[in-house]
XYZ file of C-alpha atoms in Angstrom:
671
model
C 0.000 0.000 0.000
C 1.189 3.503 -0.761
C 1.175 5.207 2.630
C 0.902 8.978 2.707
C 0.722 10.920 5.939
C -1.102 14.171 5.312
C -0.644 17.109 7.619
C -2.822 20.084 8.401
C -2.923 23.322 6.543
C -1.360 26.133 8.497
C -4.684 27.842 8.930
C -8.123 26.446 9.492
C -11.759 27.407 9.367
C -13.123 27.035 12.840
C -16.528 26.408 14.398
C -15.424 28.263 17.522
C -13.735 31.391 16.283
C -12.135 32.076 19.654
C -9.569 29.319 19.146
C -8.814 30.044 15.504
C -5.196 30.930 14.809
C -4.205 31.268 11.201
C -2.332 33.011 8.445
C -3.529 36.437 7.505
C -1.891 38.712 4.979
C 1.150 40.500 6.432
C 1.247 37.927 9.237
C -1.285 39.541 11.568
C -2.701 36.905 13.965
C -6.424 37.065 13.414
C -9.517 34.991 12.783
C -9.768 36.621 9.335
C -7.920 34.188 7.090
C -6.967 33.844 3.462
C -9.846 32.621 1.353
C -10.644 29.084 0.322
C -8.395 27.526 -2.281
C -5.392 29.599 -1.217
C -4.252 27.245 1.509
C -0.845 26.849 3.048
C -0.127 23.253 3.911
C 2.501 20.705 4.752
C 3.016 18.109 2.081
C 3.358 14.339 2.263
C 6.923 13.082 2.435
C 6.679 11.526 -1.022
C 5.053 14.586 -2.524
C 5.626 14.716 -6.265
C 5.418 10.959 -6.806
C 2.314 9.390 -8.337
C 1.200 6.048 -6.878
C 0.886 3.126 -9.231
C -2.713 2.017 -9.714
C -3.629 -1.323 -8.204
C -5.417 -3.699 -10.586
C -8.037 -4.632 -8.020
C -11.758 -4.869 -8.755
C -13.976 -2.215 -7.217
C -17.669 -2.580 -6.614
C -20.120 -0.978 -9.029
C -22.898 0.983 -7.426
C -26.437 -0.177 -8.074
C -28.494 2.670 -9.511
C -32.170 2.919 -10.368
C -32.898 4.105 -13.948
C -33.534 7.661 -12.754
C -30.573 7.836 -10.354
C -27.213 9.432 -11.149
C -23.840 9.827 -9.446
C -22.511 13.289 -8.637
C -19.372 14.484 -6.899
C -15.818 15.591 -7.610
C -15.714 12.655 -10.012
C -18.496 10.317 -11.180
C -16.978 6.920 -11.968
C -16.489 3.823 -9.813
C -12.742 4.379 -9.933
C -10.635 3.925 -6.798
C -6.887 3.748 -6.264
C -6.599 1.245 -3.436
C -2.878 2.027 -3.057
C -3.582 5.675 -2.206
C -4.237 5.204 1.499
C -3.765 8.349 3.572
C -3.956 9.341 7.202
C -3.620 12.443 9.345
C -0.932 13.311 11.864
C -3.118 12.562 14.882
C -4.043 9.803 17.310
C -7.721 9.609 18.209
C -11.221 9.952 16.836
C -11.721 12.288 13.866
C -14.271 13.021 11.188
C -13.263 13.068 7.529
C -15.402 14.482 4.763
C -15.993 17.016 2.038
C -18.485 19.636 0.950
C -20.704 19.112 -2.060
C -20.646 22.688 -3.369
C -23.360 24.164 -5.618
C -21.003 23.714 -8.582
C -20.457 20.043 -7.772
C -24.192 19.439 -7.282
C -24.996 21.202 -10.542
C -28.118 19.830 -12.237
C -28.845 17.519 -9.299
C -30.617 20.486 -7.652
C -34.266 19.652 -7.073
C -33.576 15.925 -6.985
C -33.424 13.669 -3.944
C -30.101 12.612 -2.451
C -30.773 8.888 -1.931
C -27.341 7.346 -1.323
C -23.825 8.243 -0.193
C -20.768 6.192 -1.027
C -17.280 6.573 0.425
C -14.075 4.746 -0.438
C -11.653 3.306 2.110
C -8.201 1.734 1.877
C -9.135 -0.586 4.758
C -12.064 -1.172 7.049
C -12.649 1.337 9.849
C -15.270 -0.855 11.528
C -18.487 0.922 12.442
C -18.858 4.581 11.502
C -21.285 7.443 11.863
C -22.351 9.052 8.571
C -23.502 12.650 8.872
C -24.831 15.186 6.349
C -25.117 18.839 7.343
C -25.717 22.126 5.634
C -22.712 24.412 5.985
C -22.027 28.139 5.848
C -18.767 29.128 4.129
C -19.533 32.820 3.604
C -17.149 33.937 6.354
C -14.287 31.794 5.070
C -14.838 29.329 7.912
C -16.528 25.921 7.790
C -19.555 26.528 10.021
C -21.971 23.551 10.049
C -25.667 24.303 10.238
C -28.614 21.908 10.336
C -27.912 18.184 10.590
C -29.978 16.483 7.877
C -28.743 12.897 8.237
C -27.255 11.008 11.191
C -26.907 7.343 10.292
C -24.850 4.446 11.651
C -22.980 2.204 9.229
C -22.395 -0.993 11.171
C -19.601 -2.408 9.024
C -17.160 -0.931 6.511
C -14.900 -2.566 3.946
C -11.848 -1.709 1.871
C -13.183 -0.232 -1.368
C -16.548 1.434 -1.874
C -19.075 1.587 0.961
C -22.558 2.309 -0.423
C -25.080 3.667 2.068
C -28.781 4.074 1.278
C -30.126 7.005 3.269
C -33.008 6.281 5.619
C -34.295 9.800 4.942
C -33.497 11.112 1.431
C -32.711 14.836 1.128
C -34.081 17.211 -1.502
C -31.078 19.148 -2.806
C -31.562 22.916 -2.779
C -29.948 25.527 -4.995
C -26.978 27.410 -3.545
C -26.580 25.141 -0.505
C -23.268 23.568 0.567
C -23.702 20.049 1.980
C -21.044 18.728 4.362
C -20.776 14.923 4.191
C -18.537 13.248 6.776
C -17.904 9.975 8.568
C -16.189 9.165 11.855
C -13.092 7.017 12.213
C -10.258 6.318 14.638
C -6.956 7.770 13.397
C -4.031 5.762 14.727
C -0.330 6.524 14.898
C 1.181 3.038 15.045
C 3.598 3.209 12.127
C 1.657 0.447 10.348
C -0.806 0.322 7.450
C -3.605 0.829 9.967
C -2.636 4.533 10.056
C -3.751 5.061 6.429
C -7.463 4.152 6.077
C -8.732 7.029 3.906
C -8.678 7.168 0.119
C -8.212 10.183 -2.153
C -8.527 10.626 -5.910
C -5.230 12.434 -6.473
C -3.714 9.747 -8.698
C -6.503 9.774 -11.292
C -8.447 13.023 -10.895
C -6.485 16.216 -11.598
C -9.211 18.558 -10.310
C -8.735 19.003 -6.541
C -11.564 21.049 -5.041
C -11.416 23.786 -2.457
C -13.703 21.723 -0.194
C -12.708 18.252 -1.407
C -10.842 17.104 1.716
C -11.860 18.263 5.193
C -11.240 16.914 8.684
C -12.699 17.680 12.112
C -10.918 17.286 15.418
C -8.394 18.850 17.784
C -5.759 18.676 15.082
C -3.607 21.503 16.406
C -3.603 20.275 20.008
C -5.168 23.430 21.457
C -7.941 21.566 23.244
C -10.877 22.302 20.942
C -12.072 20.670 17.739
C -12.486 22.522 14.453
C -12.903 21.858 10.747
C -9.679 21.958 8.711
C -8.843 22.035 5.040
C -6.403 19.210 4.219
C -4.016 19.797 1.321
C -1.746 17.596 -0.721
C -4.099 14.641 -1.113
C -6.701 15.393 -3.768
C -10.374 14.951 -2.893
C -11.707 12.292 -0.568
C -13.470 9.491 -2.449
C -17.028 10.417 -1.512
C -19.927 10.550 -3.978
C -23.656 11.164 -3.876
C -26.545 9.559 -5.733
C -29.476 11.722 -6.820
C -32.902 10.713 -8.066
C -34.472 13.307 -10.335
C -33.027 16.791 -10.718
C -33.029 19.105 -13.723
C -31.181 16.898 -16.207
C -32.052 17.278 -19.879
C -32.464 14.223 -22.103
C -29.197 15.046 -23.886
C -26.792 17.609 -22.487
C -23.119 18.521 -22.726
C -21.177 20.482 -20.120
C -17.962 22.346 -20.976
C -15.610 23.585 -18.266
C -12.069 24.594 -17.352
C -10.830 26.260 -20.537
C -7.089 27.020 -20.486
C -4.432 28.240 -22.921
C -0.886 26.946 -23.331
C 0.733 30.384 -22.911
C 0.017 33.678 -21.230
C 0.721 35.853 -24.305
C 0.647 35.414 -28.083
C 1.597 37.390 -31.155
C -0.092 37.348 -34.550
C 0.875 34.250 -36.476
C 1.041 32.056 -33.355
C -0.936 28.839 -33.067
C -2.939 29.020 -29.849
C -3.348 25.641 -28.128
C -6.526 25.624 -26.039
C -7.687 22.895 -23.661
C -11.002 22.290 -21.924
C -13.097 19.602 -20.251
C -16.222 18.006 -21.672
C -18.812 15.661 -20.130
C -22.227 14.225 -20.930
C -24.567 15.518 -18.232
C -27.931 14.490 -19.686
C -30.055 11.413 -19.102
C -28.726 9.700 -22.236
C -25.270 10.034 -23.803
C -25.166 11.733 -27.254
C -23.513 9.853 -30.105
C -22.350 12.934 -32.025
C -21.806 16.631 -31.397
C -20.062 19.687 -32.841
C -17.995 22.255 -30.968
C -16.956 25.696 -32.150
C -13.933 27.853 -31.270
C -14.195 31.626 -31.647
C -12.197 34.773 -30.921
C -14.215 37.869 -30.046
C -17.310 36.087 -31.349
C -15.814 35.254 -34.748
C -15.795 31.503 -35.327
C -12.288 30.265 -36.144
C -12.700 26.478 -36.185
C -15.150 23.621 -35.556
C -14.545 20.185 -34.056
C -16.833 17.211 -34.826
C -17.174 14.489 -32.139
C -13.479 14.459 -31.094
C -14.110 11.932 -28.308
C -16.859 9.530 -27.235
C -18.707 11.218 -24.381
C -19.077 9.802 -20.875
C -20.532 11.237 -17.642
C -16.944 11.739 -16.437
C -15.132 14.888 -17.599
C -12.543 14.316 -20.310
C -9.814 16.677 -21.482
C -9.899 17.979 -25.056
C -7.524 20.237 -26.957
C -7.756 22.349 -30.090
C -5.674 24.861 -32.028
C -6.425 28.253 -33.521
C -3.923 30.351 -35.490
C -4.369 34.055 -34.832
C -3.829 36.939 -37.250
C -4.832 40.574 -37.522
C -5.523 40.998 -33.790
C -4.717 44.233 -32.007
C -2.478 44.258 -28.940
C -4.325 43.694 -25.698
C -7.108 41.442 -24.448
C -9.391 39.312 -26.606
C -11.964 36.638 -25.733
C -11.468 33.052 -26.862
C -14.527 30.829 -26.455
C -15.392 27.166 -26.916
C -19.073 26.314 -27.324
C -21.519 23.547 -28.231
C -22.986 24.012 -31.732
C -25.133 20.907 -31.941
C -25.926 17.635 -30.141
C -26.879 14.709 -32.375
C -27.565 17.222 -35.135
C -29.832 19.533 -33.130
C -29.061 22.938 -31.607
C -29.338 22.550 -27.795
C -32.085 24.537 -26.072
C -32.069 23.140 -22.498
C -29.466 23.777 -19.792
C -27.364 25.829 -22.202
C -25.706 27.960 -19.511
C -22.732 25.562 -19.410
C -22.507 25.075 -23.184
C -19.950 27.877 -23.540
C -16.633 28.507 -21.806
C -14.312 31.402 -22.464
C -10.989 32.829 -21.414
C -8.899 35.916 -22.064
C -6.412 35.811 -24.939
C -3.584 38.345 -24.579
C -1.934 39.488 -27.820
C 1.263 41.557 -28.069
C 3.175 43.146 -30.945
C 6.331 44.380 -29.182
C 8.454 42.753 -26.528
C 11.803 43.107 -24.747
C 14.654 40.766 -23.833
C 14.260 38.913 -20.562
C 16.785 40.130 -17.983
C 16.160 37.681 -15.145
C 13.633 35.007 -14.202
C 12.273 35.391 -10.677
C 12.390 32.140 -8.696
C 10.781 32.217 -5.266
C 11.885 29.180 -3.266
C 9.630 28.157 -0.360
C 11.563 26.378 2.350
C 11.799 25.791 6.080
C 14.601 24.728 8.400
C 12.275 22.019 9.805
C 11.532 20.617 6.325
C 13.559 17.440 5.824
C 13.175 17.403 2.054
C 14.030 21.089 1.571
C 17.768 20.389 1.153
C 16.796 18.461 -2.012
C 15.068 21.571 -3.334
C 18.060 23.709 -2.412
C 20.427 21.358 -4.256
C 18.157 21.393 -7.308
C 18.100 25.181 -7.491
C 21.885 25.326 -7.103
C 22.154 22.932 -10.039
C 19.669 25.004 -12.029
C 21.640 28.219 -11.492
C 24.731 26.451 -12.792
C 22.853 25.835 -16.062
C 21.759 29.423 -16.661
C 22.760 32.924 -15.604
C 19.373 34.627 -15.824
C 17.914 33.766 -12.412
C 16.983 36.057 -9.524
C 16.642 33.579 -6.630
C 14.738 34.476 -3.460
C 14.394 32.003 -0.565
C 11.131 32.518 1.349
C 11.144 30.775 4.732
C 8.186 29.501 6.729
C 7.586 27.617 9.964
C 6.773 24.097 8.814
C 6.996 22.806 12.367
C 6.131 25.451 14.991
C 8.044 23.404 17.575
C 11.215 24.241 15.623
C 10.834 27.903 14.607
C 12.682 29.052 11.505
C 14.790 32.102 12.384
C 14.536 33.469 8.827
C 10.758 33.931 8.820
C 9.555 37.505 8.366
C 5.984 38.814 8.460
C 5.808 39.357 4.701
C 6.487 35.679 4.101
C 3.053 34.704 5.406
C 1.313 36.343 2.474
C 3.649 34.770 -0.087
C 3.361 31.324 1.484
C -0.417 31.469 1.770
C -0.788 32.689 -1.807
C 1.715 30.566 -3.676
C 2.131 27.087 -2.212
C 0.520 24.004 -0.681
C 3.677 22.567 0.870
C 7.459 22.498 1.194
C 9.803 22.384 -0.646
C 8.244 24.349 -3.503
C 9.183 27.104 -5.902
C 7.383 29.423 -8.273
C 8.921 30.533 -11.562
C 8.025 34.083 -12.635
C 4.841 33.466 -10.623
C 3.556 31.762 -13.758
C 0.837 29.174 -13.243
C 2.048 25.853 -14.683
C -0.948 24.074 -16.150
C 0.571 20.598 -16.210
C -0.712 18.110 -13.647
C 2.481 16.026 -13.865
C 4.400 19.027 -12.503
C 1.682 20.964 -10.700
C -0.649 18.392 -9.204
C -1.824 20.772 -6.486
C -2.980 23.644 -8.670
C -0.801 26.255 -6.954
C 1.758 28.784 -8.163
C 4.552 27.085 -6.283
C 5.290 23.555 -7.492
C 7.093 20.650 -5.839
C 10.878 20.751 -6.379
C 11.934 17.619 -4.440
C 11.867 14.402 -6.450
C 13.372 10.944 -6.130
C 16.155 11.746 -8.598
C 19.494 13.538 -8.602
C 19.585 17.313 -8.252
C 21.043 17.563 -11.756
C 18.232 15.490 -13.277
C 15.529 17.507 -11.548
C 17.265 20.774 -12.495
C 17.307 19.677 -16.146
C 13.580 19.074 -15.956
C 12.914 22.491 -14.435
C 15.175 24.122 -16.978
C 12.740 22.835 -19.601
C 9.800 23.895 -17.445
C 11.143 27.452 -17.429
C 11.674 27.428 -21.184
C 8.246 25.966 -21.900
C 5.876 27.326 -19.296
C 7.265 30.431 -17.641
C 9.030 32.395 -20.354
C 6.501 35.211 -20.229
C 7.407 37.997 -22.681
C 8.978 41.066 -21.101
C 7.077 44.299 -21.536
C 9.288 46.581 -19.425
C 13.011 46.906 -18.805
C 14.521 47.216 -15.341
C 17.584 49.241 -14.403
C 18.649 49.011 -10.776
C 20.825 51.708 -9.186
C 21.606 51.135 -5.499
C 23.756 52.966 -2.981
C 24.647 52.032 0.591
C 26.077 54.182 3.401
C 27.788 51.967 6.022
C 27.759 54.792 8.564
C 23.972 55.223 8.570
C 23.224 51.727 7.141
C 20.811 53.442 4.784
C 20.297 52.011 1.296
C 18.780 53.966 -1.589
C 17.295 52.032 -4.499
C 16.262 53.472 -7.840
C 14.270 51.232 -10.204
C 13.782 52.687 -13.677
C 13.252 51.649 -17.258
C 10.905 51.770 -20.218
C 7.802 49.915 -21.208
C 6.448 48.857 -24.568
C 3.761 51.038 -26.118
C 0.997 48.639 -25.060
C 2.319 47.910 -21.566
C -0.880 48.887 -19.749
C -3.089 46.995 -22.189
C -1.028 43.854 -21.580
C -0.096 44.138 -17.906
C -2.939 46.330 -16.667
C -3.033 49.765 -15.092
C -2.448 48.130 -11.704
C 0.854 46.380 -12.484
C 3.389 46.894 -9.683
C 7.090 47.081 -8.889
C 8.321 44.923 -6.013
C 11.719 45.155 -4.332
C 13.240 42.423 -2.171
C 16.374 42.449 -0.029
C 18.119 39.090 0.254
C 21.154 37.880 2.191
C 23.718 35.148 1.474
C 26.145 33.355 3.774
C 23.750 32.501 6.602
C 23.920 29.259 8.580
C 21.508 27.489 10.910
C 20.339 24.019 11.889
C 18.455 22.258 9.088
C 16.481 19.016 9.135
C 17.704 16.772 6.315
C 16.070 13.436 5.481
C 19.190 12.499 3.522
C 21.169 12.159 6.759
C 20.908 8.455 7.532
C 17.866 6.140 7.363
C 15.729 8.330 9.627
C 17.154 11.708 8.674
C 18.697 14.162 11.093
C 19.558 17.764 11.877
C 22.562 19.355 10.205
C 24.372 22.077 12.147
C 25.595 25.171 10.275
C 23.659 24.334 7.130
C 24.228 27.096 4.511
C 21.313 29.360 3.598
C 21.626 31.816 0.704
C 19.254 34.200 -1.101
C 17.251 34.508 2.145
C 14.449 37.074 1.924
C 15.157 39.704 4.590
C 12.764 42.495 3.659
C 10.160 43.546 1.119
C 10.457 47.232 0.249
C 8.112 48.814 1.077
C 5.685 45.853 1.240
C 5.076 42.381 -0.104
C 2.339 43.445 -2.534
C 4.498 45.924 -4.473
C 3.780 49.550 -5.357
C 2.300 51.315 -8.414
C 4.700 52.149 -11.239
C 5.492 55.867 -11.633
C 5.026 56.260 -15.384
C 6.061 59.303 -17.402
C 4.971 58.399 -20.899
C 6.574 55.034 -21.640
C 9.338 55.554 -19.083
C 9.127 55.032 -15.332
C 11.181 55.678 -12.205
C 10.519 54.537 -8.643
C 12.728 55.380 -5.663
C 12.980 53.440 -2.401
C 15.013 53.745 0.766
C 15.530 51.280 3.589
C 17.705 50.971 6.654
C 19.707 47.754 6.769
C 19.155 45.905 10.043
C 22.218 45.721 12.301
C 21.935 41.924 12.302
C 22.326 41.722 8.524
C 25.659 41.613 6.736
C 25.341 44.343 4.107
C 28.283 42.946 2.137
C 26.328 39.742 1.539
C 23.075 41.419 0.510
C 21.424 41.768 -2.887
C 18.518 43.759 -4.255
C 15.912 42.033 -6.415
C 13.376 44.109 -8.358
C 10.581 42.810 -10.554
C 7.462 44.020 -12.358
C 4.348 41.891 -12.082
C 0.624 41.719 -11.732
C -0.198 42.616 -8.126
C -1.057 40.421 -5.158
C -4.235 42.107 -3.922
C -5.196 41.983 -0.262
C -8.504 43.323 1.008
C -9.265 43.420 4.716
C -6.639 40.765 5.307
C -7.863 38.425 2.562
C -5.850 37.552 -0.550
C -8.098 38.241 -3.527
C -5.731 37.520 -6.443
C -6.052 34.389 -8.557
C -2.857 32.285 -8.849
C -3.173 32.701 -12.624
C -2.956 36.508 -12.380
C 0.330 37.281 -10.639
C 2.910 36.664 -13.380
C 6.235 38.500 -13.500
C 7.143 40.211 -16.774
C 10.770 41.014 -15.907
C 13.204 40.921 -13.004
C 16.703 42.114 -12.168
C 19.153 41.567 -9.301
C 22.312 43.416 -8.182
C 24.565 43.358 -5.158
C 23.653 46.044 -2.631
C 25.532 49.226 -3.557
C 25.895 48.313 -7.237
C 24.064 49.261 -10.437
C 22.740 47.140 -13.288
C 23.335 48.058 -16.924
C 19.641 48.322 -17.716
C 20.304 47.039 -21.231
C 16.757 45.755 -21.829
C 14.789 48.584 -23.426
C 11.959 48.781 -25.943
C 13.056 47.935 -29.472
C 11.784 50.991 -31.342
C 13.902 51.940 -34.348
C 14.970 55.487 -35.127
C 17.356 56.347 -37.965
C 19.170 59.219 -36.230
C 19.710 57.544 -32.855
C 22.799 58.747 -30.956
C 24.732 57.418 -27.990
C 23.410 58.659 -24.655
C 25.313 56.452 -22.192
C 28.064 53.846 -22.102
C 28.642 51.074 -19.542
C 31.226 48.451 -18.693
C 30.075 44.845 -18.300
C 29.890 45.279 -14.511
C 27.397 48.116 -14.946
C 29.814 50.958 -14.252
C 29.011 53.991 -16.391
C 31.920 55.051 -18.582
C 32.809 58.636 -19.512
C 34.653 57.538 -22.675
C 35.279 54.382 -24.714
C 37.297 51.936 -22.608
C 39.250 48.885 -23.735
C 37.141 45.744 -23.663
C 33.405 45.222 -24.147
C 31.364 48.424 -23.895
C 27.560 48.495 -23.683
C 26.179 51.532 -25.491
C 22.724 52.923 -24.759
C 21.175 54.810 -27.696
C 18.692 57.708 -27.769
C 16.031 55.448 -29.326
C 16.144 53.162 -26.282
C 18.120 50.382 -27.963
C 21.458 49.067 -26.733
C 24.418 47.439 -28.417
C 27.684 45.847 -27.391
C 30.962 46.934 -29.000
C 34.548 45.784 -28.511
C 37.013 48.621 -27.969
C 40.609 47.600 -28.784
């Protein structure tokens, strides 16, 4: 059996708000927490590995002709090797919420059965169904609709016919849970639950919940559990608002963030048969701004389970900026659909550019903790990656994975970054670009797993390709960094300046921001390392570099001070006496903003990408050679730099970088 020990997320949604302690933006202890789906968690030890499927028969549920399955997936599939447990010893409840989206067209029908999958028997259990309020960001159960004893359970599916069926109402969240005894024996008995993570790539915000005193504070609460997919729990509905033949489209995505005219746009989406009978043929259309570009005739045989489809559209004649790409159902078995058509069309934003700039640096935010035993693997991988390329601005963001062993490099700003970007350690985000590949990003977060069961060099080679394929977002603004440092006052002044392409605001938005980080190298502390012997161990004086020391002035960045297509932002900061200024660097980047309202992170992980980054040692200046490529016949030299960024007053022997009046740059060799 594959045994995975799941741990709690670092914040929870509590029934009794008095005991709630969680992560709020900027690190303020409060009961106001980051919103659902943006959870900070601790990952399984073998995170990043996919369990092999066991060829074991699973029971088929017996359905009446007018009954249908609904849930986070709707097949009989189970992975009996995917047993999981929680880091606890005692009685717990495990469950999930059927959200209005999951219930869908089952509204108005009767919930007649519940089925839940187990890796092994848990004996007798108590099945409970409750309404739940999630409007505050907490899981607050309401009315109990079902309380039913299941005398015996088995490994595999457990099908329970409800003594009192429930009529499903529109807009209601239904919390379905069962009781079990979580053990901590070090045997297979510790892993009785089953999740769908190995065969269903759509983890839900409410797909895995647990109730108990999981933080040891003496009171029980509901927790989100991350890193394990959705629990294998399904419902059976009789009736509902299902049409005779119906197709549901969902989850449209594009293969890149930006395109130029002439590019082939690869688009993916999900399709499922959600009617009473399955259609034999159908036609889909693809359009840009309402203009049909292509049609697809019955590309796959439909089933009630969602299937992934892809298509391609070559674009031409589009203006720079945002356009709408849509996929829609044209006909079902030769007829134009008229019932339940609200989910017959899905659309997404297509960003088109005409002018771009060279990439200066790729921002890599590493998420690590001194109490994370697999984090040294991630550190080794990133060291190997930086040996392959010289265009990386590396920032190490520390968190407290184990509060019993506090990480001395945690700062308040880190809480927001951790809560927004990752589900576990060790992770990293690359240009804050969302990687839409389940084999790399199985948790649907910005930060992806960077510890694998392979050598650091092998994993680095993989991520080198990841960066080339998924995160090479075009650059729409240059960055020149000029920094000064006064050792007497320990005051640092930072000037970030540059130029943007003509359509910068159309592509990046009026609310794009500049962020400035201070990092420090040459630090040492104790580090847990699972590579130290069979059981792992603590390493004294483990090296820590690129450690995030400060965000200037804040973690969410500041507006860009534009003057036409040029900008200039100035910052100042006092270097803490405990920091070694000689080992510090300044990282600046331009990105979509992380938006925080009343302590809640409101930004989608797909809307935080970095368009350019630069890094210099504190007290030094970058060359700022990346500028908009706009030609001008009578351009003249306006500045000259050495390779180290020092401005030259005259041609100097060696390579000179010349900045022209039209914004272009060129390198010349002076003999």
